[in-house]
Short mmCIF file of C-alpha atoms in Angstrom, two decimals:
data_model
loop_
_atom_site.label_atom_id
_atom_site.label_comp_id
_atom_site.label_asym_id
_atom_site.label_seq_id
_atom_site.Cartn_x
_atom_site.Cartn_y
_atom_site.Cartn_z
CA MET A 154 63.39 79.56 99.25
CA SER A 155 64.40 77.23 102.00
CA VAL A 156 67.66 75.38 102.06
CA GLN A 157 65.99 71.97 102.02
CA ASN A 158 64.20 72.30 98.72
CA GLN A 159 67.10 74.14 97.09
CA ALA A 160 69.18 71.05 96.37
CA PRO A 161 66.64 69.11 94.28
CA GLN A 162 65.84 72.29 92.42
CA ILE A 163 69.47 72.82 91.45
CA ALA A 164 69.75 69.17 90.45
CA GLN A 165 66.66 69.65 88.32
CA GLU A 166 68.13 72.76 86.77
CA GLY A 167 71.35 70.88 86.02
CA LYS A 168 69.34 68.10 84.39
CA THR A 169 67.51 70.47 82.07
CA ILE A 170 70.74 72.08 80.97
CA VAL A 171 72.31 68.67 80.38
CA ASP A 172 69.38 67.56 78.25
CA LEU A 173 69.44 70.85 76.39
CA THR A 174 73.13 70.55 75.61
CA LEU A 175 72.93 66.87 74.69
CA THR A 176 70.06 67.55 72.28
CA LYS A 177 72.03 70.39 70.76
CA ILE A 178 75.08 68.17 70.30
CA GLN A 179 73.02 65.39 68.76
CA GLN A 180 71.57 67.91 66.33
CA LEU A 181 75.03 69.15 65.42
CA GLU A 182 76.33 65.62 65.04
CA ALA A 183 73.39 64.63 62.83
CA THR A 184 74.17 67.46 60.45
CA ASN A 185 77.89 66.68 60.61
CA SER A 186 78.47 70.09 62.13
CA ILE A 187 80.79 68.69 64.78
CA LEU A 188 83.00 65.66 64.99
CA ILE A 189 83.44 64.22 68.42
CA PRO A 190 86.63 62.24 69.15
CA LYS A 191 86.04 58.48 68.78
CA ASP A 192 87.29 57.49 72.22
CA TYR A 193 85.12 60.11 73.88
CA SER A 194 81.62 59.83 75.24
CA ALA A 195 79.98 63.23 75.14
CA ALA A 196 77.00 62.03 77.16
CA ASN A 197 79.22 60.67 79.94
CA ALA A 198 81.28 63.84 80.10
CA ILE A 199 78.25 66.10 80.15
CA ARG A 200 76.52 64.08 82.87
CA ALA A 201 79.72 64.13 84.89
CA ALA A 202 79.98 67.88 84.35
CA ALA A 203 76.39 68.31 85.54
CA LEU A 204 77.24 66.52 88.79
CA ILE A 205 80.29 68.70 89.31
CA LEU A 206 78.38 71.87 88.49
CA ALA A 207 75.54 70.97 90.85
CA ASP A 208 78.03 71.09 93.74
CA GLN A 209 80.00 74.10 92.59
CA LYS A 210 79.46 77.51 94.12
CA ASN A 211 80.81 80.91 93.17
CA ARG A 212 82.62 83.31 95.47
CA SER A 213 79.40 84.64 96.91
CA ASP A 214 78.43 81.07 97.80
CA VAL A 215 75.67 80.95 95.20
CA PRO A 216 75.40 77.68 93.22
CA VAL A 217 76.86 78.34 89.77
CA LEU A 218 73.84 76.75 88.12
CA GLN A 219 71.80 79.58 89.60
CA ALA A 220 74.35 82.36 89.26
CA CYS A 221 75.34 81.73 85.63
CA THR A 222 73.23 82.15 82.54
CA LYS A 223 71.93 79.04 80.79
CA GLU A 224 73.61 80.12 77.55
CA SER A 225 77.04 80.36 79.17
CA ILE A 226 76.61 76.96 80.84
CA CYS A 227 75.61 75.40 77.52
CA ASN A 228 78.55 77.05 75.80
CA ALA A 229 81.02 75.84 78.40
CA LEU A 230 79.66 72.29 78.06
CA LEU A 231 79.84 72.50 74.27
CA LYS A 232 83.41 73.76 74.44
CA MET A 233 84.23 70.80 76.66
CA VAL A 234 82.66 68.33 74.22
CA VAL A 235 84.28 69.64 71.05
CA GLN A 236 87.66 69.46 72.73
CA GLY A 237 86.88 65.99 74.02
CA LEU A 238 87.65 66.80 77.65
CA ASN A 239 86.50 64.97 80.75
CA PRO A 240 85.96 67.02 83.90
CA VAL A 241 86.19 63.99 86.21
CA LYS A 242 89.74 63.38 85.04
CA ARG A 243 90.44 67.02 85.80
CA GLN A 244 91.10 67.70 82.16
CA CYS A 245 89.10 70.87 82.43
CA SER A 246 87.39 72.98 85.05
CA PHE A 247 84.48 75.37 85.11
CA ILE A 248 85.11 78.88 86.32
CA PRO A 249 82.29 81.37 86.91
CA TYR A 250 83.04 84.97 85.93
CA GLY A 251 80.07 86.84 87.32
CA ASN A 252 77.09 85.32 85.55
CA VAL A 253 79.22 83.77 82.81
CA LEU A 254 80.47 80.22 83.18
CA THR A 255 83.71 79.58 81.34
CA LEU A 256 85.66 76.43 80.61
CA GLN A 257 89.33 76.28 81.37
CA ARG A 258 91.47 73.50 80.00
CA GLU A 259 93.76 71.96 82.59
CA TYR A 260 97.16 70.57 81.70
CA GLN A 261 95.87 66.99 81.89
CA GLY A 262 93.43 68.11 79.21
CA SER A 263 96.27 69.41 77.08
CA ILE A 264 98.00 66.03 77.40
CA ALA A 265 94.79 64.18 76.47
CA ILE A 266 94.32 66.30 73.36
CA ALA A 267 97.98 66.05 72.35
CA LYS A 268 97.72 62.27 72.63
CA ARG A 269 94.88 62.30 70.12
CA TYR A 270 97.20 64.11 67.74
CA GLY A 271 100.02 61.63 67.82
CA MET A 272 101.82 62.26 71.08
CA LYS A 273 102.97 59.04 72.68
CA SER A 274 104.18 60.33 76.01
CA VAL A 275 105.39 63.39 77.80
CA VAL A 276 107.77 63.46 80.76
CA ALA A 277 108.78 66.54 82.69
CA ASN A 278 111.45 67.17 85.29
CA ALA A 279 112.40 70.13 87.42
CA ILE A 280 116.03 71.25 87.47
CA PHE A 281 117.20 72.11 90.97
CA GLN A 282 120.04 74.28 92.22
CA GLY A 283 123.13 72.05 92.29
CA ASP A 284 121.95 69.78 89.46
CA ASP A 285 124.37 69.03 86.67
CA PHE A 286 122.35 69.83 83.59
CA ALA A 287 123.40 70.30 79.99
CA PHE A 288 121.66 70.31 76.62
CA GLU A 289 122.55 70.97 73.02
CA VAL A 290 120.68 72.00 69.90
CA ASP A 291 121.01 69.78 66.86
CA VAL A 292 122.10 72.29 64.23
CA GLU A 293 120.55 70.20 61.44
CA THR A 294 117.05 69.79 62.85
CA GLY A 295 116.97 72.58 65.42
CA ARG A 296 115.76 70.10 68.01
CA LYS A 297 117.12 70.32 71.52
CA LYS A 298 118.70 67.31 73.12
CA ILE A 299 119.46 66.78 76.78
CA LEU A 300 123.05 65.69 77.23
CA LYS A 301 123.02 65.13 80.93
CA HIS A 302 120.95 65.75 84.00
CA VAL A 303 122.54 64.53 87.20
CA SER A 304 120.78 65.47 90.39
CA PRO A 305 122.62 64.96 93.70
CA PHE A 306 120.08 63.74 96.24
CA GLU A 307 121.35 66.25 98.84
CA SER A 308 120.18 69.18 96.76
CA TYR A 309 117.07 67.49 95.34
CA GLY A 310 114.10 69.70 96.16
CA ASP A 311 116.20 72.86 96.60
CA ALA A 312 115.47 76.06 94.73
CA ILE A 313 114.31 75.45 91.17
CA LYS A 314 116.46 76.66 88.28
CA GLY A 315 114.08 75.55 85.57
CA ALA A 316 112.23 72.60 84.10
CA TYR A 317 112.12 70.61 80.89
CA ALA A 318 109.67 68.29 79.19
CA ILE A 319 110.42 65.57 76.68
CA VAL A 320 107.63 64.79 74.25
CA GLU A 321 107.75 61.55 72.32
CA MET A 322 105.60 61.27 69.23
CA GLU A 323 104.19 58.04 67.85
CA ASP A 324 106.57 58.19 64.89
CA GLY A 325 109.49 58.17 67.32
CA THR A 326 110.58 61.78 67.05
CA LYS A 327 111.36 63.50 70.29
CA ASN A 328 110.95 67.11 71.20
CA VAL A 329 112.47 68.83 74.20
CA GLU A 330 111.05 71.96 75.76
CA ILE A 331 113.22 73.77 78.32
CA MET A 332 112.24 76.74 80.46
CA THR A 333 114.28 78.71 82.97
CA MET A 334 112.67 79.72 86.26
CA PRO A 335 112.24 83.39 85.15
CA GLN A 336 110.45 82.12 82.02
CA ILE A 337 108.24 79.90 84.15
CA GLN A 338 107.56 82.80 86.50
CA SER A 339 106.46 85.03 83.61
CA ALA A 340 104.12 82.27 82.45
CA TRP A 341 102.71 82.15 86.00
CA ASN A 342 102.33 85.92 85.98
CA GLN A 343 99.77 85.57 83.19
CA GLY A 344 97.58 83.59 85.56
CA GLN A 345 95.08 84.79 88.10
CA THR A 346 97.24 84.10 91.12
CA LYS A 347 100.51 85.20 89.50
CA GLY A 348 102.26 82.19 90.97
CA THR A 349 101.34 83.08 94.53
CA SER A 350 98.74 80.36 95.11
CA SER A 351 99.41 77.81 97.80
CA ALA A 352 100.00 75.17 95.12
CA HIS A 353 102.70 77.32 93.53
CA LYS A 354 104.28 78.04 96.90
CA ASN A 355 104.18 74.52 98.31
CA PHE A 356 104.82 72.46 95.19
CA PRO A 357 106.80 74.73 92.88
CA ASP A 358 108.52 71.76 91.16
CA GLN A 359 105.21 70.15 90.18
CA MET A 360 103.78 73.47 89.06
CA ALA A 361 106.93 74.17 87.00
CA CYS A 362 106.54 70.74 85.34
CA LYS A 363 102.91 71.53 84.51
CA THR A 364 103.96 74.81 82.92
CA VAL A 365 106.63 73.23 80.75
CA ILE A 366 104.26 70.38 79.74
CA ASN A 367 101.67 72.97 78.75
CA ARG A 368 104.22 74.66 76.54
CA ALA A 369 105.41 71.39 75.04
CA THR A 370 101.89 70.20 74.18
CA LYS A 371 100.76 73.61 72.96
CA THR A 372 102.67 73.27 69.68
CA ILE A 373 101.16 69.86 68.99
CA ILE A 374 97.63 71.01 69.77
CA ASN A 375 97.83 74.33 67.99
CA SER A 376 99.44 72.85 64.87
CA SER A 377 96.70 70.21 64.60
CA ASP A 378 94.02 70.40 61.94
CA ASP A 379 91.46 71.54 64.48
CA ALA A 380 93.70 74.17 66.04
CA ASP A 381 90.86 76.64 66.06
CA LEU A 382 88.91 74.44 68.47
CA PHE A 383 91.61 74.72 71.06
CA GLU A 384 92.36 78.41 70.96
CA ASP A 385 94.27 79.48 73.99
CA ASP A 386 92.59 81.39 76.74
CA PRO A 387 93.10 85.08 76.13
CA ILE A 388 96.32 86.21 77.73
CA THR A 389 95.14 89.65 78.76
CA ILE A 390 92.70 89.33 81.60
CA GLN A 391 89.60 91.37 80.91
CA GLU A 392 87.93 90.68 84.22
CA THR A 393 89.04 88.98 87.37
CA PRO A 394 86.46 86.58 88.83
CA THR A 395 85.95 89.09 91.65
CA SER A 396 85.40 92.09 89.43
CA ALA A 397 82.97 90.13 87.26
CA ASP A 398 81.12 88.92 90.37
CA VAL A 399 80.97 92.42 91.78
CA LYS A 400 79.66 93.82 88.51
CA THR A 401 76.87 91.26 88.40
CA HIS A 402 76.08 91.98 92.05
CA ILE A 403 75.97 95.73 91.42
CA SER A 404 73.78 95.40 88.35
CA GLN A 405 71.35 93.26 90.31
CA ASN A 406 71.22 95.35 93.46
CA ALA A 407 72.16 98.94 92.77
CA ASN A 408 69.79 101.88 92.56
CA ALA A 409 66.69 99.82 93.15
CA GLY A 410 63.53 100.61 95.07
CA ASN A 411 61.55 103.78 95.40
CA PRO A 412 63.48 106.97 95.95
CA ILE A 413 64.01 108.06 99.53
CA GLY A 414 64.57 111.60 100.67
CA PHE A 415 62.95 114.66 102.11
CA ASP A 416 59.93 115.95 100.34
CA GLU A 417 59.93 119.09 98.28
CA GLY A 418 60.63 122.34 100.07
CA ASN A 419 62.36 123.05 103.31
CA SER A 420 59.70 123.60 105.90
CA PRO A 421 61.10 122.03 109.05
CA LYS A 422 57.59 120.86 109.94
CA GLU A 423 57.42 118.67 106.91
CA ILE A 424 56.66 115.04 107.43
CA HIS A 425 58.53 112.26 105.77
CA GLN A 426 56.66 109.05 105.33
CA ALA A 427 57.08 105.74 103.69
CA GLU A 428 55.37 105.79 100.37
CA GLU A 429 54.49 102.18 99.85
CA ALA A 430 54.48 99.25 102.16
CA GLU A 431 56.00 96.80 99.69
CA LYS A 432 59.24 98.71 99.38
CA SER A 433 62.29 96.48 99.29
CA ILE A 434 64.18 98.80 101.60
CA PRO A 435 62.28 99.66 104.72
CA VAL A 436 61.89 103.36 105.15
CA PRO A 437 60.92 104.77 108.52
CA THR A 438 57.23 104.97 108.98
CA THR A 439 57.37 107.17 112.02
CA PRO A 440 56.58 110.68 110.91
CA PHE A 441 59.40 113.10 111.24
CA GLU A 442 58.77 116.00 113.55
CA ALA A 443 60.70 119.14 114.11
CA ALA A 444 62.50 118.37 117.32
CA PRO A 445 64.89 120.23 119.53
CA PRO A 446 68.51 119.36 118.80
CA ALA A 447 68.97 117.38 121.96
CA GLU A 448 66.12 114.95 121.39
CA PRO A 449 67.34 111.39 121.83
CA ILE A 450 67.66 109.45 118.61
CA PRO A 451 65.14 106.60 118.44
CA SER A 452 67.74 103.91 117.80
CA ALA A 453 70.00 105.12 120.58
CA GLU A 454 67.71 103.51 123.09
CA GLN A 455 68.26 100.05 121.74
CA ASN A 456 71.60 99.05 122.98
CA GLN A 457 72.86 96.44 120.54
CA ASP A 458 75.33 95.02 123.01
CA GLY A 459 72.43 93.92 125.13
CA GLN A 460 73.86 95.72 128.12
CA PRO A 461 71.62 97.86 130.24
CA GLN A 462 71.42 101.20 128.53
CA SER A 463 72.91 103.96 130.58
CA THR A 464 71.50 107.43 130.46
CA LEU A 465 72.56 109.08 127.26
CA PHE A 466 72.10 112.52 128.62
CA PRO A 467 73.16 112.50 132.22
CA TYR A 468 72.71 116.18 132.84
CA MET B 98 80.46 118.63 110.29
CA LEU B 99 80.71 115.69 107.91
CA GLU B 100 83.38 113.11 108.80
CA CYS B 101 86.50 113.87 110.82
CA GLY B 102 89.26 111.98 109.06
CA VAL B 103 91.90 114.71 109.23
CA LEU B 104 94.06 115.93 112.09
CA ILE B 105 92.22 117.94 114.68
CA ASN B 106 94.45 120.94 113.93
CA GLU B 107 93.32 120.93 110.32
CA ILE B 108 89.71 120.80 111.47
CA LYS B 109 90.33 123.77 113.75
CA VAL B 110 91.84 125.81 110.91
CA GLY B 111 88.98 124.71 108.64
CA ILE B 112 86.32 126.07 110.97
CA ASN B 113 88.39 129.10 111.91
CA PHE B 114 88.74 127.82 115.49
CA ASN B 115 85.08 128.36 116.08
CA PHE B 116 83.33 125.31 117.50
CA TYR B 117 80.34 127.43 118.38
CA ASN B 118 78.78 126.81 114.97
CA VAL B 119 79.40 123.08 115.02
CA VAL B 120 76.19 121.31 115.97
CA GLY B 121 77.56 117.81 115.59
CA CYS B 122 79.62 115.49 113.46
CA LEU B 123 78.17 112.86 111.11
CA LEU B 124 80.46 109.88 110.69
CA SER B 125 79.91 107.38 107.87
CA HIS B 126 82.21 104.59 109.05
CA GLU B 127 85.21 103.75 111.21
CA HIS B 128 88.15 103.88 108.78
CA GLY B 129 90.88 106.31 109.74
CA ASP B 130 90.55 108.58 106.73
CA HIS B 131 87.04 109.36 107.95
CA ALA B 132 87.19 108.95 111.71
CA LYS B 133 90.71 110.00 112.75
CA SER B 134 89.76 112.87 115.08
CA HIS B 135 86.51 111.50 116.48
CA GLU B 136 87.90 111.08 119.98
CA THR B 137 89.24 114.62 120.26
CA LEU B 138 86.09 116.09 118.80
CA MET B 139 83.93 114.27 121.33
CA ARG B 140 86.21 115.47 124.11
CA TYR B 141 85.78 119.00 122.77
CA GLY B 142 82.05 118.62 123.20
CA VAL B 143 80.97 117.77 119.66
CA ASP B 144 78.22 115.16 119.41
CA LEU B 145 79.19 112.27 117.15
CA TYR B 146 76.36 110.79 115.10
CA THR B 147 77.21 107.38 113.79
CA SER B 148 75.95 103.80 113.54
CA ALA B 149 76.13 101.34 116.43
CA GLY B 150 78.46 99.16 114.36
CA THR B 151 80.85 102.01 113.69
CA ALA B 152 80.83 103.03 117.36
CA ARG B 153 81.68 99.47 118.36
CA ALA B 154 84.44 99.26 115.77
CA LEU B 155 85.92 102.51 117.12
CA ALA B 156 85.59 101.17 120.67
CA ILE B 157 83.59 104.20 121.75
CA SER B 158 82.07 103.50 125.13
CA VAL B 159 78.28 103.14 125.03
CA ASP B 160 78.27 105.42 128.07
CA ASN B 161 79.86 108.27 126.19
CA HIS B 162 77.18 110.94 126.19
CA ARG B 163 78.64 112.51 123.04
CA LEU B 164 77.84 109.37 121.09
CA LYS B 165 74.48 109.47 119.31
CA LYS B 166 73.79 106.18 117.68
CA ILE B 167 71.87 106.23 114.42
CA ALA B 168 70.79 103.50 112.04
CA ALA B 169 69.87 103.27 108.39
CA ASN B 170 66.51 104.92 107.66
CA ASP B 171 66.62 107.03 110.82
CA ILE B 172 65.65 110.65 110.48
CA LEU B 173 67.11 113.10 112.94
CA THR B 174 67.39 116.80 113.53
CA ILE B 175 70.64 118.45 114.50
CA GLY B 176 70.41 122.20 114.82
CA GLU B 177 69.02 123.47 111.55
CA PHE B 178 69.92 120.26 109.79
CA ARG B 179 67.70 117.30 109.14
CA ILE B 180 69.42 114.06 108.33
CA LEU B 181 68.19 110.87 106.71
CA ALA B 182 70.69 108.04 107.04
CA PHE B 183 70.80 105.11 104.64
CA LYS B 184 72.80 101.94 104.24
CA VAL B 185 75.84 101.88 101.97
CA GLU B 186 78.16 99.03 100.95
CA HIS B 187 81.73 99.08 102.22
CA ASP B 188 84.06 96.60 103.89
CA CYS B 189 83.43 97.81 107.43
CA ALA B 190 80.98 97.31 110.29
CA GLU B 191 77.92 99.42 109.53
CA PRO B 192 78.58 102.17 107.01
CA LEU B 193 76.03 104.89 106.35
CA GLY B 194 75.34 107.50 103.72
CA PHE B 195 73.31 110.63 104.42
CA ILE B 196 70.81 112.98 102.94
CA ILE B 197 71.33 116.28 104.69
CA ASN B 198 68.61 118.88 104.60
CA HIS B 199 69.30 122.49 105.47
CA PRO B 200 67.18 125.53 104.62
CA GLU B 201 70.11 127.11 102.78
CA SER B 202 71.59 124.17 100.95
CA GLY B 203 68.46 122.15 100.23
CA ASN B 204 68.94 118.39 100.20
CA ILE B 205 72.53 117.24 99.96
CA LEU B 206 73.20 113.62 99.10
CA PHE B 207 76.39 112.30 100.63
CA ILE B 208 77.78 108.93 99.52
CA THR B 209 81.33 107.84 100.10
CA ASP B 210 83.19 104.55 100.47
CA SER B 211 80.45 102.44 98.96
CA PHE B 212 80.88 100.21 95.94
CA TYR B 213 77.27 100.80 95.06
CA VAL B 214 74.08 102.07 96.73
CA SER B 215 70.89 100.08 96.74
CA ASN B 216 68.59 103.08 97.22
CA THR B 217 67.54 105.78 94.86
CA PHE B 218 66.91 109.33 96.04
CA LYS B 219 64.49 112.14 95.44
CA ASN B 220 64.47 115.93 95.61
CA ILE B 221 68.23 116.21 95.71
CA HIS B 222 69.80 119.64 95.22
CA ASN B 223 73.49 118.91 95.66
CA ILE B 224 75.43 115.69 95.48
CA MET B 225 78.67 114.60 97.08
CA ILE B 226 79.55 111.17 95.75
CA GLU B 227 82.59 108.94 95.62
CA ALA B 228 84.33 108.23 92.32
CA ASN B 229 87.34 106.26 93.46
CA PHE B 230 88.79 104.51 90.44
CA SER B 231 88.18 103.83 86.80
CA ASP B 232 87.93 100.27 85.48
CA ALA B 233 90.32 101.02 82.64
CA ILE B 234 93.05 102.47 84.87
CA VAL B 235 92.76 99.61 87.36
CA LYS B 236 92.98 96.98 84.62
CA GLU B 237 95.98 98.64 83.08
CA ARG B 238 97.77 98.85 86.43
CA MET B 239 96.90 95.22 87.20
CA ALA B 240 98.25 94.11 83.84
CA ASN B 241 101.46 96.05 84.46
CA GLY B 242 101.80 94.51 87.90
CA TYR B 243 101.53 97.83 89.79
CA LEU B 244 98.35 96.76 91.52
CA PRO B 245 98.32 93.33 93.18
CA ASP B 246 95.15 91.27 92.72
CA TYR B 247 94.25 91.17 96.38
CA ARG B 248 94.24 94.96 96.52
CA ALA B 249 92.26 95.27 93.30
CA ASN B 250 89.74 92.74 94.57
CA ARG B 251 89.31 94.69 97.80
CA LEU B 252 88.86 97.85 95.77
CA PHE B 253 86.08 96.33 93.63
CA LYS B 254 84.17 95.32 96.75
CA SER B 255 84.58 98.49 98.77
CA HIS B 256 84.89 101.60 96.62
CA MET B 257 82.84 103.12 93.86
CA SER B 258 84.16 103.13 90.34
CA LEU B 259 83.63 106.08 88.04
CA GLU B 260 81.41 103.84 85.93
CA THR B 261 79.18 102.88 88.89
CA CYS B 262 79.17 106.51 90.04
CA ILE B 263 77.84 107.67 86.67
CA LYS B 264 75.23 104.88 86.61
CA THR B 265 74.15 105.83 90.13
CA LEU B 266 73.80 109.48 89.16
CA GLN B 267 71.83 108.55 86.06
CA ALA B 268 69.52 106.28 88.06
CA ASN B 269 68.31 109.27 90.04
CA ASP B 270 66.24 112.31 89.25
CA LEU B 271 68.83 115.05 88.76
CA SER B 272 66.44 117.74 87.56
CA GLN B 273 66.93 119.88 90.67
CA VAL B 274 70.62 119.18 91.16
CA GLN B 275 72.84 122.26 91.18
CA LYS B 276 76.27 120.81 91.79
CA ILE B 277 78.02 117.47 91.88
CA ILE B 278 81.14 117.03 93.93
CA LEU B 279 83.27 113.96 93.34
CA LEU B 280 84.91 112.58 96.47
CA HIS B 281 87.56 110.14 97.47
CA LEU B 282 89.49 109.89 94.20
CA SER B 283 92.18 107.26 94.53
CA ASP B 284 95.75 108.52 94.29
CA GLY B 285 96.85 105.97 91.74
CA ASN B 286 93.71 104.69 90.09
CA SER B 287 92.03 107.90 89.04
CA ASN B 288 92.48 110.92 86.83
CA ALA B 289 90.73 114.03 88.14
CA GLU B 290 90.33 115.86 84.84
CA TYR B 291 89.03 112.77 83.03
CA PHE B 292 86.61 111.93 85.86
CA LYS B 293 85.27 115.46 85.92
CA ASN B 294 84.67 115.52 82.16
CA GLU B 295 83.01 112.11 82.13
CA VAL B 296 80.56 113.10 84.87
CA ILE B 297 79.82 116.44 83.16
CA LYS B 298 79.19 114.54 79.91
CA ALA B 299 76.86 112.09 81.63
CA THR B 300 74.88 114.57 83.74
CA GLY B 301 75.30 118.04 82.26
CA LYS B 302 75.86 119.43 85.76
CA PRO B 303 78.73 121.50 87.15
CA VAL B 304 81.24 119.10 88.67
CA THR B 305 83.92 119.80 91.24
CA ILE B 306 86.63 117.42 92.37
CA ALA B 307 87.03 117.53 96.12
CA ASP B 308 90.65 117.96 97.14
CA LYS B 309 92.48 119.34 100.11
CA GLY B 310 91.80 123.05 100.50
CA VAL B 311 89.19 123.26 97.74
CA LYS B 312 86.52 125.75 98.74
CA ILE B 313 83.12 125.23 97.24
CA GLU B 314 81.01 128.33 96.83
CA HIS B 315 77.28 128.57 96.34
CA PHE B 316 76.40 125.18 97.72
CA ASN B 317 72.78 126.14 97.67
CA GLN B 318 69.40 125.08 96.56
CA GLU B 319 69.28 127.89 94.03
CA PRO B 320 72.01 128.28 91.46
CA PHE B 321 73.18 131.72 92.73
#
């Protein structure tokens, strides 16, 4: 397959999967099997996802639409639709694990969902070394309240001590979520990069805010009527993207082709020949002959460096 | 001689200081645990048979008359041995595996440092194959934070897991196989006894775990 005709083919593939998924969703909707959020256009989101997927490649540089199974792509798209997420707004992203495409909800997605369930706004701040920060817990309601957070500009951006998020609901109640840096770090440790990605290193305050927002919105999302739709990603990692990729690669490439080896018996005169011409792995066609030990090896004459080959056996 | 990744003194003790019987050294790839003593050996007059890529990676001069370059699918004769080289998959220049034929030992299949092999093999009498790590142990150590991701990811793409090793063995005709020797067990990510039992269960063949100083008797075509 040449590179030129690959692109339209992938686009075509994406289109079929989009149509497939849309039809499936329309069927489900017709039978009232799923309810799609009112302010959400499933068709728009799926078409946007198809565009994103058409450009996305896995770690081995294979387009995901080719590398992943149709079923897993459909499932990821469905999961996106039932949660009402939009990939263009970075509310979710698609991650290939070997030949399985999965959907991961991003924190913008968590905010979008929480807003559908009565959240008015969420604000997060990082607490830096040198900040004057204090909070109290209302003993009646158990809700935390921030008493003061004064941040001298000189130490703004220094080492992070923690972060907090304030969630305001439409009925006016406010919830505060506070996390210390060690707590944030353990949340990061559950992730693939364990907090060592360049984003975590270069923008730790923003990443800490994301983490605390995720925690603050989690309660709203998971206590909603449709909590089962939004189940969290499993905390224990079964496969890393690399190990899943490698497994797929091995299952596709390992132990294939006709067996190679010396023929039965041990007669040194025996001749080894290629069995079939269409073998995937070329096997030498030159017959093997019993040769004295010092016979030059055939490939030794082709100097790969392109330099003039010196005499291998000068004596 | 197969590989030379130990100190030259250990090699000397291993062959009882007798280089007379050494007809050459087959080298699979350039990593130190396989190639450490290649320079000394060549100086001692041992021919080194390895791929062009490995020779380049080891900066062996193309003029060195002890260097015999081989490539995948080459067949060569060294003394009483016949060798068929094949391509293996490791994170280095041009790694090779070998089928070694000798009148006494029959056909020995040698695969190490390869996260899988694309070929299958026939008429094999003895097998030396890598079983570096087990998926379960690696996952557990990753979850506990003992094994950083970047190291685990390198492992997946360079070494053979017990699971792949068993699949590889099962993909081949083992009817004539006398012995299986498991090589290159990782210090942290393996369990010798468990590996041995799993391979015995899967193949029904006698299995030995290669370790320093282990002597393997009766490495022959016939069982006794």
